[in-house]
Amino acid sequence: MSTPVIGVLALQGDVREHLAALRAEGAEVRAVRRPEELAGLDGIVVPGGESTTMGKLATRFGLLDPLREAVRSGMPAYGTCAGMILLADRLLDAPPEQPTVGGLDVTVRRNAFGRQADSFESTVRFAGLDGPPLQAVFIRAPWVEEAAEGVEVLGRVEGGPADGRIVAVRQRNVVATSFHPELTGDRRVHALFVDIVRRHLAQQADVGTGRPAGDERGQS
């Protein structure tokens, strides 16, 4: 099986932690700061950080439109926290000029859990992952206010005032979480994303050879 090449958008945020988690799961990794660094990638991670700043920097460095086109064309993408905001098609409580990459047919509320001082940890049962619930770190986190019919809800908050709020979703090859699994040492979500990238590569190889594509859950 070929080694997937996965980039991490490196304009701001917890880039090194994502690079380390993806590398540990068998991916070749690259930090992405310029449009030309998107070439040859099999997947992209949009990390946590400050979504407004990340959007402005992506626009300034000429990355926004190439990222939109890559995700629209089926490149697997995974966003955490601010990355969820940037991968959403619609935002609430956002500056009117804030750009997004899109790819998820969801409405996301920015800073839904409050400010930095309101950061917290909780457990989240994540659909499709074996083992115990994830220990989830929420830092000025968003949540999904509304998900369209084609979006799979993977995780919700359990207990507390935000009980039932959606904090993990998937639509075809695009995954997003409100929380930061790269900060806990639990690599199961990264392993899931690397598997999505590998399956997408296998599907492309099947198409290239004329063989019927395999049954890939959520494939584009």
Coordinates of C-alpha atoms in Angstrom, one line a residue:
M1 CA 0.0 0.0 0.0
S2 CA 1.4 3.4 -1.0
T3 CA 2.3 5.9 1.7
P4 CA -0.2 8.8 1.6
V5 CA 1.2 12.4 1.5
I6 CA -0.8 14.6 3.8
G7 CA -0.2 18.3 4.3
V8 CA -1.0 20.5 7.3
L9 CA -2.0 24.1 6.6
A10 CA 0.8 25.9 8.5
L11 CA -0.3 29.5 8.5
Q12 CA -1.1 29.5 12.3
G13 CA -2.1 27.1 15.0
D14 CA -1.0 23.7 16.4
V15 CA 0.8 22.5 13.2
R16 CA 3.6 20.4 14.8
E17 CA 1.2 18.3 16.8
H18 CA -0.8 17.3 13.7
L19 CA 2.4 16.6 11.7
A20 CA 3.6 14.3 14.5
A21 CA 0.2 12.4 14.8
L22 CA -0.1 11.9 11.1
R23 CA 3.6 10.7 10.8
A24 CA 3.0 8.3 13.6
E25 CA 0.1 6.8 11.6
G26 CA 2.3 6.1 8.6
A27 CA 1.7 9.2 6.5
E28 CA 4.3 11.3 4.8
V29 CA 3.7 14.9 6.0
R30 CA 4.3 18.4 4.7
A31 CA 3.7 21.8 6.2
V32 CA 1.8 23.9 3.6
R33 CA 2.3 27.7 3.4
R34 CA 2.2 28.4 -0.3
P35 CA 0.0 27.3 -3.2
E36 CA 2.7 25.3 -4.9
E37 CA 3.0 23.1 -1.8
L38 CA -0.4 21.7 -2.4
A39 CA 0.9 19.8 -5.4
G40 CA 1.3 16.1 -4.8
L41 CA -0.8 16.1 -1.7
D42 CA -3.3 13.2 -1.1
G43 CA -5.0 15.0 1.8
I44 CA -4.9 18.2 3.9
V45 CA -5.4 19.0 7.6
V46 CA -6.6 22.5 8.6
P47 CA -5.6 22.9 12.3
G48 CA -6.9 24.8 15.2
G49 CA -5.9 28.5 15.6
E50 CA -7.8 31.7 15.0
S51 CA -10.2 31.2 12.1
T52 CA -10.4 34.9 11.0
T53 CA -6.6 35.2 10.9
M54 CA -6.2 31.9 9.1
G55 CA -8.7 32.9 6.5
K56 CA -7.1 36.3 5.9
L57 CA -3.6 34.7 5.6
A58 CA -4.9 32.0 3.3
T59 CA -6.3 34.7 1.1
R60 CA -3.1 36.9 1.3
F61 CA -0.9 33.9 0.4
G62 CA -3.0 32.8 -2.5
L63 CA -4.0 29.5 -0.8
L64 CA -7.8 30.0 -0.4
D65 CA -8.9 29.3 -4.0
P66 CA -6.6 26.4 -4.6
L67 CA -7.7 24.8 -1.3
R68 CA -11.4 25.3 -2.3
E69 CA -10.7 23.6 -5.6
A70 CA -8.8 20.8 -4.1
V71 CA -11.5 20.0 -1.6
R72 CA -14.3 20.4 -4.2
S73 CA -12.4 18.0 -6.4
G74 CA -12.5 15.3 -3.7
M75 CA -9.2 15.7 -1.8
P76 CA -9.7 14.4 1.7
A77 CA -9.6 17.1 4.4
Y78 CA -9.7 17.2 8.2
G79 CA -10.3 20.3 10.2
T80 CA -10.0 20.8 14.0
C81 CA -11.6 23.7 15.8
A82 CA -10.8 26.6 13.6
G83 CA -10.4 24.1 10.8
M84 CA -14.0 23.1 11.3
I85 CA -15.0 26.7 10.8
L86 CA -12.9 27.0 7.7
L87 CA -14.4 23.8 6.2
A88 CA -18.0 24.8 6.8
D89 CA -20.2 26.1 4.1
R90 CA -22.1 28.5 6.4
L91 CA -21.1 30.4 9.6
L92 CA -22.9 32.0 12.5
D93 CA -21.5 34.9 14.6
A94 CA -18.7 35.5 12.0
P95 CA -17.5 38.7 10.5
P96 CA -19.3 39.1 7.1
E97 CA -16.1 39.1 5.2
Q98 CA -14.7 36.0 6.8
P99 CA -13.9 33.5 4.0
T100 CA -14.2 29.7 4.2
V101 CA -12.8 26.8 2.2
G102 CA -16.1 25.0 2.4
G103 CA -16.7 21.3 1.8
L104 CA -19.1 20.5 4.6
D105 CA -22.8 21.2 4.2
V106 CA -23.1 22.5 7.8
T107 CA -23.8 25.7 9.7
V108 CA -21.1 26.2 12.3
R109 CA -21.3 28.7 15.2
R110 CA -17.9 30.2 16.0
N111 CA -16.8 30.3 19.7
A112 CA -20.0 28.5 20.6
F113 CA -18.5 27.3 23.9
G114 CA -17.3 30.7 25.0
R115 CA -13.9 32.4 25.2
Q116 CA -10.4 31.1 26.0
A117 CA -11.2 31.0 29.7
D118 CA -14.2 28.7 29.0
S119 CA -12.0 26.0 27.5
F120 CA -12.6 22.6 29.0
E121 CA -12.2 18.8 28.5
S122 CA -15.0 16.3 28.1
T123 CA -15.5 12.8 26.8
V124 CA -17.0 12.2 23.3
R125 CA -18.3 9.0 21.9
F126 CA -17.0 9.0 18.3
A127 CA -18.9 6.8 15.8
G128 CA -16.7 4.3 14.1
L129 CA -13.8 4.3 16.5
D130 CA -13.1 1.2 18.6
G131 CA -12.2 1.6 22.3
P132 CA -13.3 4.0 25.0
P133 CA -14.8 7.5 24.3
L134 CA -12.3 10.2 23.3
Q135 CA -11.0 12.6 25.9
A136 CA -11.8 15.8 24.0
V137 CA -10.1 19.2 24.5
F138 CA -12.3 22.2 23.6
I139 CA -10.5 25.6 23.2
R140 CA -12.7 28.5 22.2
A141 CA -14.5 25.8 20.2
P142 CA -17.3 26.0 17.6
W143 CA -20.1 23.5 17.3
V144 CA -22.3 22.5 14.4
E145 CA -25.6 24.3 14.7
E146 CA -27.1 22.4 11.7
A147 CA -26.0 19.6 9.5
A148 CA -27.6 18.8 6.1
E149 CA -29.0 15.3 5.3
G150 CA -25.8 14.1 3.6
V151 CA -23.6 14.9 6.7
E152 CA -22.8 12.1 9.1
V153 CA -22.8 13.1 12.8
L154 CA -19.8 11.4 14.4
G155 CA -19.9 12.9 17.9
R156 CA -21.9 15.0 20.3
V157 CA -21.3 16.5 23.7
E158 CA -22.6 14.4 26.5
G159 CA -23.9 16.2 29.6
G160 CA -23.7 19.8 30.8
P161 CA -25.3 22.8 29.3
A162 CA -24.2 21.9 25.8
D163 CA -25.5 18.3 26.0
G164 CA -26.3 17.0 22.5
R165 CA -24.4 19.6 20.5
I166 CA -22.7 18.3 17.4
V167 CA -18.9 18.4 17.7
A168 CA -17.7 15.9 15.0
V169 CA -19.0 15.4 11.5
R170 CA -18.1 13.7 8.2
Q171 CA -19.3 14.3 4.6
R172 CA -17.7 12.0 2.1
N173 CA -13.9 12.7 2.4
V174 CA -14.2 15.7 4.7
V175 CA -14.0 15.3 8.5
A176 CA -14.2 18.0 11.2
T177 CA -14.1 18.1 15.0
S178 CA -14.7 21.0 17.3
F179 CA -12.0 19.6 19.6
H180 CA -8.3 18.9 19.4
P181 CA -7.3 15.2 19.3
E182 CA -3.8 16.2 18.4
L183 CA -3.3 17.5 22.0
T184 CA -4.2 14.4 23.9
G185 CA -1.9 11.7 22.5
D186 CA -5.0 9.7 21.3
R187 CA -4.4 9.2 17.6
R188 CA -7.6 7.4 16.7
V189 CA -9.1 10.3 14.8
H190 CA -5.9 10.9 12.8
A191 CA -5.8 7.1 12.1
L192 CA -9.3 7.4 10.7
F193 CA -8.4 10.3 8.5
V194 CA -5.2 8.5 7.2
D195 CA -7.5 5.5 6.4
I196 CA -9.9 7.8 4.5
V197 CA -6.9 9.2 2.5
R198 CA -5.7 5.6 1.7
R199 CA -9.1 4.5 0.6
H200 CA -9.4 7.6 -1.6
L201 CA -6.0 6.7 -3.2
A202 CA -7.1 3.1 -3.8
Q203 CA -10.3 4.3 -5.4
Q204 CA -8.4 6.6 -7.7
A205 CA -6.1 3.8 -8.6
D206 CA -9.1 1.6 -9.5
V207 CA -10.5 4.3 -11.7
G208 CA -7.2 4.7 -13.4
T209 CA -6.9 1.0 -14.2
G210 CA -10.5 0.7 -15.3
R211 CA -11.4 -1.7 -12.4
P212 CA -14.6 -1.2 -10.5
A213 CA -14.1 1.0 -7.5
G214 CA -14.4 -0.6 -4.1
D215 CA -17.2 0.1 -1.7
E216 CA -15.9 3.1 0.3
R217 CA -18.2 4.4 2.9
G218 CA -18.8 8.1 2.3
Q219 CA -16.6 8.3 -0.8
S220 CA -17.0 11.2 -3.2

